[in-house]
Coordinates of C-alpha atoms and ligand atoms in Angstrom, one line a residue:
M1 CA -2.5 113.5 -60.5
I2 CA -6.2 112.6 -58.9
W3 CA -6.1 113.7 -55.4
A4 CA -8.8 111.6 -54.2
P5 CA -9.4 109.1 -56.7
E6 CA -12.2 107.2 -54.6
M7 CA -14.3 110.0 -54.6
E8 CA -13.3 111.9 -57.8
T9 CA -13.9 108.8 -60.0
M10 CA -16.8 107.4 -58.4
P11 CA -19.4 105.9 -60.6
R12 CA -22.5 108.6 -60.7
K13 CA -25.0 105.7 -59.4
E14 CA -22.8 105.4 -56.2
L15 CA -22.4 109.4 -56.0
Q16 CA -25.9 109.9 -55.9
L17 CA -26.7 107.8 -53.1
L18 CA -23.9 109.4 -51.0
Q19 CA -25.3 113.2 -52.2
L20 CA -28.9 111.8 -50.9
R21 CA -28.0 110.6 -47.7
R22 CA -25.6 113.8 -47.2
L23 CA -28.5 116.0 -48.4
Q24 CA -30.8 114.8 -46.0
Q25 CA -28.6 114.9 -43.0
V26 CA -27.8 118.7 -44.2
V27 CA -31.4 119.6 -44.3
Q28 CA -32.1 117.9 -41.0
R29 CA -29.1 120.0 -39.4
A30 CA -30.1 123.3 -40.6
Y31 CA -33.6 122.7 -40.1
E32 CA -33.2 121.8 -36.2
R33 CA -30.5 124.3 -35.8
V34 CA -31.1 127.8 -37.9
P35 CA -34.6 129.3 -37.0
F36 CA -34.2 131.2 -40.3
T37 CA -34.1 128.0 -42.2
R38 CA -36.8 126.3 -40.4
Q39 CA -39.0 129.0 -41.1
R40 CA -38.5 129.2 -44.6
L41 CA -38.8 125.5 -45.0
D42 CA -42.2 125.5 -42.8
Q43 CA -43.5 128.5 -45.3
A44 CA -42.8 126.5 -48.2
G45 CA -44.5 123.4 -46.5
V46 CA -41.5 121.1 -46.7
R47 CA -40.0 119.2 -44.0
P48 CA -36.6 117.3 -44.1
E49 CA -38.3 113.9 -44.0
H50 CA -39.7 114.9 -47.4
I51 CA -36.3 114.4 -48.9
K52 CA -36.6 111.1 -50.4
T53 CA -34.9 111.5 -53.6
L54 CA -32.4 113.7 -55.0
D55 CA -35.2 115.2 -57.3
D56 CA -36.9 116.4 -54.0
L57 CA -34.2 118.9 -53.9
G58 CA -36.5 120.9 -56.3
R59 CA -38.9 121.4 -53.1
L60 CA -36.6 123.3 -51.2
P61 CA -36.5 126.9 -51.0
F62 CA -33.5 129.2 -52.4
T63 CA -30.9 131.0 -50.5
R64 CA -30.0 134.2 -51.5
K65 CA -27.1 136.7 -51.1
S66 CA -30.0 138.9 -49.4
D67 CA -30.5 136.2 -46.7
F68 CA -26.9 136.5 -45.6
R69 CA -27.3 140.3 -45.1
D70 CA -30.7 139.9 -43.3
T71 CA -29.1 137.5 -40.7
Y72 CA -25.7 139.5 -40.6
P73 CA -23.4 138.5 -39.2
F74 CA -24.2 135.0 -37.6
G75 CA -27.7 134.2 -38.5
L76 CA -27.2 131.5 -40.9
L77 CA -25.0 129.2 -38.5
T78 CA -25.6 126.1 -37.0
V79 CA -23.5 126.4 -34.1
P80 CA -22.7 129.3 -31.5
A81 CA -20.0 131.6 -32.7
S82 CA -17.7 130.3 -30.1
Q83 CA -17.5 127.0 -32.0
L84 CA -16.1 128.3 -34.9
A85 CA -12.6 127.8 -36.0
R86 CA -12.5 130.8 -38.7
I87 CA -14.7 133.7 -40.0
H88 CA -14.1 135.1 -43.6
A89 CA -15.9 137.6 -45.2
S90 CA -16.3 139.1 -48.6
S91 CA -15.3 142.3 -49.7
G92 CA -18.7 144.0 -49.0
T93 CA -18.6 146.8 -51.3
T94 CA -22.3 147.0 -51.5
G95 CA -23.0 147.4 -47.9
K96 CA -22.2 145.0 -44.8
P97 CA -19.7 142.2 -46.0
T98 CA -21.0 138.5 -46.4
V99 CA -19.8 136.6 -43.2
V100 CA -18.8 133.0 -43.4
G101 CA -17.9 130.9 -40.4
Y102 CA -16.0 127.5 -40.5
T103 CA -15.8 124.9 -38.0
S104 CA -12.5 122.7 -37.9
S105 CA -14.2 120.1 -39.6
D106 CA -15.1 122.5 -42.4
L107 CA -11.9 123.8 -42.7
R108 CA -10.5 120.3 -43.3
V109 CA -13.2 119.8 -45.9
W110 CA -11.9 123.0 -47.5
A111 CA -8.2 122.0 -47.4
E112 CA -9.4 118.8 -49.2
V113 CA -11.1 120.5 -51.9
C114 CA -8.5 122.9 -52.4
A115 CA -5.5 120.0 -52.5
R116 CA -8.1 118.3 -55.2
C117 CA -7.8 121.5 -57.4
L118 CA -4.2 122.0 -57.2
A119 CA -3.7 118.3 -58.1
S120 CA -6.0 118.6 -60.7
S121 CA -3.9 121.8 -61.9
G122 CA -0.8 119.9 -62.5
A123 CA 0.7 120.0 -59.0
Q124 CA 2.8 117.1 -57.4
P125 CA 3.7 116.8 -53.5
G126 CA 7.1 118.5 -53.2
D127 CA 6.4 121.2 -55.8
V128 CA 7.0 125.0 -54.6
F129 CA 3.6 127.0 -54.9
Q130 CA 3.6 130.4 -55.1
N131 CA 0.3 131.6 -53.5
A132 CA -0.5 135.2 -55.1
Y133 CA -4.0 135.0 -54.1
G134 CA -5.0 137.7 -51.3
Y135 CA -4.5 136.5 -47.7
G136 CA -7.0 137.7 -45.3
L137 CA -10.6 138.2 -44.8
F138 CA -10.8 137.3 -48.5
T139 CA -11.1 133.3 -48.9
G140 CA -8.7 133.1 -51.7
G141 CA -5.3 133.1 -50.0
L142 CA -5.7 130.9 -46.8
G143 CA -8.1 128.6 -48.9
M144 CA -5.4 127.8 -51.1
H145 CA -2.6 127.9 -48.6
Y146 CA -4.2 124.9 -46.4
G147 CA -4.9 123.1 -49.6
A148 CA -1.3 123.4 -50.5
E149 CA -0.2 122.2 -47.2
L150 CA -2.4 119.1 -47.1
M151 CA -1.2 117.9 -50.4
G152 CA 2.4 118.5 -49.5
L153 CA 3.4 121.4 -51.5
V154 CA 5.8 123.9 -50.3
V155 CA 4.0 127.0 -49.9
V156 CA 5.3 130.4 -50.5
P157 CA 2.6 132.8 -48.8
V158 CA 3.3 135.9 -50.8
S159 CA -0.3 137.0 -51.1
G160 CA -1.3 139.4 -54.0
G161 CA 0.1 142.2 -55.4
N162 CA 3.8 143.7 -55.0
T163 CA 4.9 142.4 -58.8
E164 CA 8.7 143.1 -58.2
R165 CA 8.9 140.8 -55.2
Q166 CA 6.6 138.0 -57.1
I167 CA 9.4 137.9 -59.8
M168 CA 12.3 137.8 -57.4
L169 CA 10.4 134.9 -55.8
L170 CA 9.3 133.2 -58.7
Q171 CA 13.0 133.3 -60.0
D172 CA 14.8 132.6 -56.4
F173 CA 12.4 130.0 -54.9
G174 CA 11.3 128.3 -58.2
A175 CA 7.8 127.9 -58.1
K176 CA 6.5 125.3 -60.4
I177 CA 2.9 126.3 -59.7
I178 CA 1.4 129.7 -59.0
A179 CA -2.2 130.6 -57.9
C180 CA -3.5 134.3 -58.6
T181 CA -6.4 135.8 -60.4
P182 CA -6.1 135.8 -64.4
S183 CA -5.9 139.7 -64.6
Y184 CA -3.0 139.2 -62.4
A185 CA -1.2 136.6 -64.0
L186 CA -1.5 138.6 -67.1
T187 CA 0.2 141.8 -65.1
L188 CA 3.1 139.3 -63.9
A189 CA 3.6 138.2 -67.5
E190 CA 3.6 141.7 -68.9
A191 CA 6.0 142.6 -66.0
L192 CA 8.5 139.5 -67.1
D193 CA 8.5 140.5 -70.7
A194 CA 9.5 144.0 -69.8
R195 CA 12.4 142.6 -67.9
G196 CA 13.3 140.3 -71.1
I197 CA 12.5 137.0 -69.0
R198 CA 11.8 134.7 -71.5
P199 CA 8.8 132.3 -70.8
G200 CA 10.1 128.7 -70.0
S201 CA 13.3 130.4 -68.6
L202 CA 11.7 130.0 -65.0
P203 CA 10.5 126.7 -63.4
L204 CA 7.0 127.8 -63.4
R205 CA 4.8 125.3 -65.4
Y206 CA 1.4 125.7 -64.2
G207 CA -1.3 128.5 -63.1
V208 CA -4.4 127.8 -61.3
L209 CA -6.5 131.0 -61.9
G210 CA -9.8 132.3 -60.8
A211 CA -11.9 134.4 -58.8
E212 CA -13.0 136.7 -61.8
P213 CA -14.2 135.8 -64.9
W214 CA -11.7 135.3 -67.8
T215 CA -11.6 133.8 -71.6
E216 CA -10.0 131.4 -73.9
A217 CA -8.1 134.5 -75.3
M218 CA -6.6 135.3 -71.9
R219 CA -6.0 132.0 -71.4
D220 CA -3.8 131.8 -74.7
E221 CA -2.0 134.9 -74.0
I222 CA -1.0 133.9 -70.2
E223 CA 0.2 130.1 -71.4
R224 CA 2.2 131.7 -74.2
K225 CA 3.6 134.8 -72.0
L226 CA 4.1 132.8 -69.1
G227 CA 5.0 129.5 -70.7
I228 CA 2.7 127.5 -68.4
T229 CA -0.6 125.6 -68.6
A230 CA -3.5 127.4 -67.0
V231 CA -6.7 126.3 -65.6
N232 CA -9.7 127.6 -64.2
I233 CA -10.5 127.4 -60.4
Y234 CA -13.9 128.4 -59.3
G235 CA -15.5 129.1 -56.1
L236 CA -17.3 131.5 -53.9
S237 CA -17.6 132.4 -50.0
E238 CA -21.0 131.6 -49.3
V239 CA -20.5 127.9 -50.6
I240 CA -17.0 127.4 -49.0
G241 CA -14.4 129.7 -51.1
P242 CA -12.1 128.6 -53.7
G243 CA -12.4 124.7 -54.5
V244 CA -15.9 124.3 -55.5
S245 CA -14.7 123.1 -59.1
N246 CA -11.4 123.2 -60.9
E247 CA -10.5 122.4 -64.5
C248 CA -7.9 119.4 -65.2
I249 CA -4.8 119.9 -67.1
E250 CA -5.6 116.9 -69.3
E251 CA -8.6 118.5 -71.0
Q252 CA -8.7 122.5 -69.6
N253 CA -12.3 122.2 -70.8
G254 CA -14.8 123.2 -67.9
A255 CA -14.0 122.6 -64.2
H256 CA -15.1 119.6 -62.4
I257 CA -17.5 120.1 -59.5
F258 CA -16.7 118.3 -56.4
E259 CA -20.0 116.7 -56.2
D260 CA -19.5 115.0 -53.1
H261 CA -19.1 118.1 -51.3
F262 CA -21.4 120.5 -53.4
L263 CA -24.8 119.7 -55.2
A264 CA -25.2 121.6 -58.4
E265 CA -28.0 123.0 -60.3
V266 CA -28.5 125.5 -63.3
I267 CA -31.8 127.3 -63.1
N268 CA -33.5 129.9 -65.5
P269 CA -33.3 132.7 -63.2
R270 CA -36.7 133.9 -64.6
T271 CA -38.7 130.9 -64.0
E272 CA -36.4 129.1 -61.3
K273 CA -36.9 125.9 -63.2
A274 CA -33.9 123.7 -63.7
V275 CA -32.6 123.8 -67.2
E276 CA -31.1 121.0 -69.3
F277 CA -27.4 120.1 -69.3
G278 CA -25.8 122.3 -71.8
E279 CA -28.1 125.3 -71.5
V280 CA -26.9 128.5 -69.8
G281 CA -28.4 129.6 -66.5
E282 CA -27.8 130.6 -62.8
L283 CA -25.7 128.2 -60.9
V284 CA -27.3 127.2 -57.6
F285 CA -25.3 125.3 -55.0
T286 CA -26.2 123.1 -51.7
T287 CA -23.7 122.3 -49.7
L288 CA -23.5 118.6 -48.4
T289 CA -20.8 118.2 -45.9
K290 CA -20.3 121.6 -44.3
E291 CA -21.2 121.9 -40.5
A292 CA -21.2 125.6 -39.4
L293 CA -22.8 127.4 -42.8
P294 CA -24.5 124.4 -44.7
V295 CA -26.3 126.3 -47.8
I296 CA -29.4 125.1 -49.4
R297 CA -30.0 126.0 -52.9
Y298 CA -27.5 129.0 -53.0
C299 CA -28.2 131.3 -56.0
T300 CA -24.6 132.2 -56.8
G301 CA -25.7 134.9 -59.8
D302 CA -23.3 133.2 -61.9
I303 CA -24.1 132.3 -65.4
A304 CA -23.0 129.1 -66.6
S305 CA -23.6 125.7 -68.0
L306 CA -23.0 122.0 -66.9
D307 CA -21.3 119.4 -69.1
P308 CA -21.7 115.8 -67.8
N309 CA -19.7 114.2 -70.7
P310 CA -16.9 111.6 -69.3
C311 CA -13.6 113.4 -69.1
R312 CA -10.3 112.1 -70.3
C313 CA -8.9 112.6 -66.7
G314 CA -11.1 110.0 -65.2
R315 CA -12.9 112.2 -62.9
T316 CA -16.7 111.4 -63.0
F317 CA -17.8 114.8 -61.8
V318 CA -19.7 117.0 -63.8
R319 CA -18.0 120.2 -65.4
M320 CA -19.1 123.7 -65.4
S321 CA -18.5 126.1 -68.2
R322 CA -16.6 129.4 -67.7
I323 CA -18.5 132.1 -65.8
M324 CA -20.2 134.0 -68.8
G325 CA -21.5 136.7 -66.8
R326 CA -23.5 137.6 -63.7
T327 CA -27.1 137.8 -63.3
D328 CA -26.5 141.4 -61.6
D329 CA -23.5 142.4 -63.6
M330 CA -25.7 142.3 -66.4
L331 CA -26.3 145.5 -68.1
I332 CA -28.9 146.8 -69.6
I333 CA -28.1 149.1 -72.5
R334 CA -31.0 150.3 -74.6
G335 CA -33.0 147.6 -73.3
V336 CA -30.8 144.7 -74.4
N337 CA -28.9 142.9 -71.9
V338 CA -25.3 142.9 -72.3
Y339 CA -22.8 140.8 -70.5
P340 CA -19.4 142.3 -70.1
T341 CA -18.0 138.8 -71.2
Q342 CA -19.8 138.8 -74.5
V343 CA -17.5 141.5 -75.6
E344 CA -14.7 139.3 -75.2
A345 CA -16.4 136.5 -76.9
A346 CA -17.3 138.8 -79.8
L347 CA -13.6 139.7 -80.3
V348 CA -11.8 136.5 -79.6
G349 CA -9.8 135.6 -82.8
V350 CA -9.2 139.2 -83.9
A351 CA -5.5 139.0 -84.3
E352 CA -4.5 142.6 -83.7
L353 CA -6.1 142.6 -80.2
S354 CA -4.8 142.2 -76.8
P355 CA -7.4 140.5 -74.2
H356 CA -7.4 143.9 -72.2
Y357 CA -10.4 146.0 -72.5
Q358 CA -13.0 148.0 -70.5
L359 CA -16.6 149.1 -70.6
V360 CA -17.7 152.5 -70.0
V361 CA -21.7 153.1 -69.9
T362 CA -23.2 156.5 -69.9
R363 CA -26.3 158.0 -70.5
Q364 CA -26.5 161.3 -72.5
R365 CA -30.2 162.5 -71.4
T366 CA -32.1 159.4 -72.2
L367 CA -30.1 157.4 -74.5
D368 CA -27.3 154.8 -73.1
E369 CA -24.0 154.9 -74.8
L370 CA -21.5 152.0 -74.8
D371 CA -17.7 152.5 -74.9
V372 CA -15.4 150.2 -75.5
S373 CA -12.0 150.6 -75.2
I374 CA -9.6 147.8 -76.2
E375 CA -5.9 147.6 -76.2
V376 CA -4.2 146.3 -79.5
N377 CA -1.1 144.4 -79.0
E378 CA 2.5 144.7 -79.8
G379 CA 2.4 142.9 -83.0
F380 CA 0.2 145.2 -84.4
T381 CA 1.9 148.5 -83.3
K382 CA 5.2 146.9 -84.6
H383 CA 3.3 146.5 -87.8
L384 CA 2.4 150.0 -87.7
G385 CA 6.1 150.8 -87.7
G386 CA 6.1 151.2 -83.7
T387 CA 3.8 154.1 -83.1
F388 CA 0.2 154.4 -82.4
T389 CA -1.6 157.9 -83.1
G390 CA -5.0 156.2 -83.7
E391 CA -5.3 158.2 -86.8
E392 CA -3.6 155.5 -88.9
A393 CA -5.8 153.9 -91.8
E394 CA -5.3 150.5 -90.3
V395 CA -6.4 151.7 -86.8
Q396 CA -9.8 153.1 -88.6
E397 CA -10.5 149.8 -90.4
L398 CA -9.8 147.9 -87.3
T399 CA -11.9 150.0 -85.3
T400 CA -14.9 149.8 -87.6
R401 CA -14.1 145.7 -87.8
C402 CA -14.5 145.8 -84.1
Q403 CA -17.7 147.6 -84.0
Q404 CA -19.2 145.3 -86.8
K405 CA -18.3 142.3 -84.7
L406 CA -19.8 143.9 -81.5
L407 CA -23.0 144.9 -83.2
G408 CA -23.3 141.2 -84.3
V409 CA -23.0 139.6 -80.9
L410 CA -24.5 142.4 -78.7
G411 CA -27.3 143.4 -81.1
I412 CA -26.4 147.2 -80.2
T413 CA -23.7 149.6 -81.7
A414 CA -20.7 150.1 -79.2
R415 CA -18.4 153.0 -79.5
V416 CA -15.0 151.3 -80.2
T417 CA -11.6 153.0 -79.2
L418 CA -8.6 151.5 -79.8
V419 CA -5.6 152.2 -77.4
P420 CA -1.8 151.2 -77.6
P421 CA -0.9 148.4 -75.4
G422 CA -0.4 149.1 -71.6
K423 CA -2.8 152.0 -71.6
L424 CA -5.9 150.1 -69.8
P425 CA -6.0 149.3 -66.0
R426 CA -4.1 146.4 -64.8
S427 CA -4.7 144.1 -61.8
E428 CA -2.6 145.3 -59.0
G429 CA -3.0 141.7 -57.6
G430 CA -6.8 141.0 -56.8
K431 CA -9.8 141.2 -59.0
L432 CA -10.2 143.8 -61.9
R433 CA -13.0 145.9 -62.6
R434 CA -13.6 145.9 -66.4
V435 CA -17.0 147.7 -66.2
V436 CA -17.6 151.3 -65.3
D437 CA -21.2 151.9 -65.4
Q438 CA -21.5 156.0 -64.9
R439 CA -25.3 156.0 -65.2
K440 CA -25.6 155.1 -61.5
L441 CA -23.2 157.4 -60.1
Ligands
ADP1 P1 -16.6 138.7 -53.5 O1 -18.3 138.6 -53.8 O2 -16.4 139.6 -52.4 O3 -15.8 138.5 -54.8 P2 -15.9 136.2 -53.4 O4 -14.6 136.2 -53.1 O5 -16.8 134.6 -52.7 O6 -16.8 137.2 -52.8 O7 -16.4 135.9 -54.9 C1 -17.3 134.8 -55.6 C2 -17.5 135.4 -57.0 O8 -16.2 135.6 -57.9 C3 -18.2 134.3 -57.5 O9 -19.8 134.2 -57.4 C4 -18.1 134.8 -59.1 O10 -18.9 135.5 -59.7 C5 -16.3 135.0 -58.9 N1 -15.7 134.3 -59.5 C6 -15.1 133.2 -58.9 N2 -14.2 132.4 -59.6 C7 -14.3 132.6 -60.5 C8 -14.1 132.1 -61.8 N3 -13.1 131.1 -61.8 N4 -14.5 132.5 -63.2 C9 -15.4 133.5 -62.9 N5 -15.7 134.1 -61.9 C10 -15.5 133.5 -60.8
ZN2 ZN1 -11.1 116.3 -66.5

């Protein structure tokens, strides 16, 4: 179902008028109330009244993660902290966390977009919803929670992790829809499998999965092993949290961006110029309705493309592709740019493999080495006769085949190690780290 048809199916001409009006208001508000932003705009020689068309967006300066750090914790807010209704923060593994604040009006907008996500993922009012995103400072859990309540779902706020309990609740409360990271969905799928619980024997039908990159191969495996339809949800704290965009179950082919609230651009990160529809670049968002923390042209670091083609679901909002990488998780190995997701792309369709892999980059004196460990799947070990030593001729052959595929896509030689099912680290509830760059350690 479409939660807000009057917005989500609005003719694009009308939408653009709405966006322009909201953009003007948001720039005005930030200019008047945030000294940091006023200074930035003044430096760029732009004033709010210069925004006359949506194309004028291109005149506004970018906002970056470092701006959050430089103004930590409250320097980008348009209201005093006492007027906030909630504060969230990102994990902050690389220093101070990124702090985001919400007024009660912002919380309503957030719940609205999350309700739209759940509806477009297959939920209907009255369905039981197992929310296995982490609750707390992380935006995932609470964001989805209030969206689900708004749309009239029966919320099970279990949070991430504790697989044993997740399975018990799936069985006993009968959730029809679950939200979690895709890597954790795989963990759950394997745990069900290990207990002999067949996909389809549970009431579970839909998965709304995101917060980390994943692939079509992972989608296939999750859908098969959990017996569900799985869609991609995308968001980031700086923009609002989860709920920036979501795939529809009708096409499962790109996430509709809720463009009445978030204005999207894709730029070439080097030239900082907008690219054409369909071309890959860095996603940049401007919030159109947020009060406490409006962001103007926030550079996400996420690499994706936009698709303006009409969708069978009836939504008129553009769709964004899967995130193909990050401007900052881009590895430079022997001078070649490598995105971890390219490895997945290269290995999609190799029937003997599972979607579990890990990259380790090392440096022997001056030469970078890329080691790729990949789990084979159960079917392949069965074919080997149930054992896996790595010495088998079939394993050697498969290793060579993977190496060649990687060379073809990455342009560099990687050392491939195939490992038996279950060997590589799994998500324990949150985001999974697939890349270990030992050169920095
Ligand atoms: P943190 O930086 O602490 O992880 P967030 O929770 O806001 O903070 O994470 C946002 C980031 O998570 C996005 O910029 C993006 O890189 C990643 N992300 C979120 N959803 C998806 C998704 N569906 N696919 C790929 N990456 C995603
Ligand atoms: Zn659609």
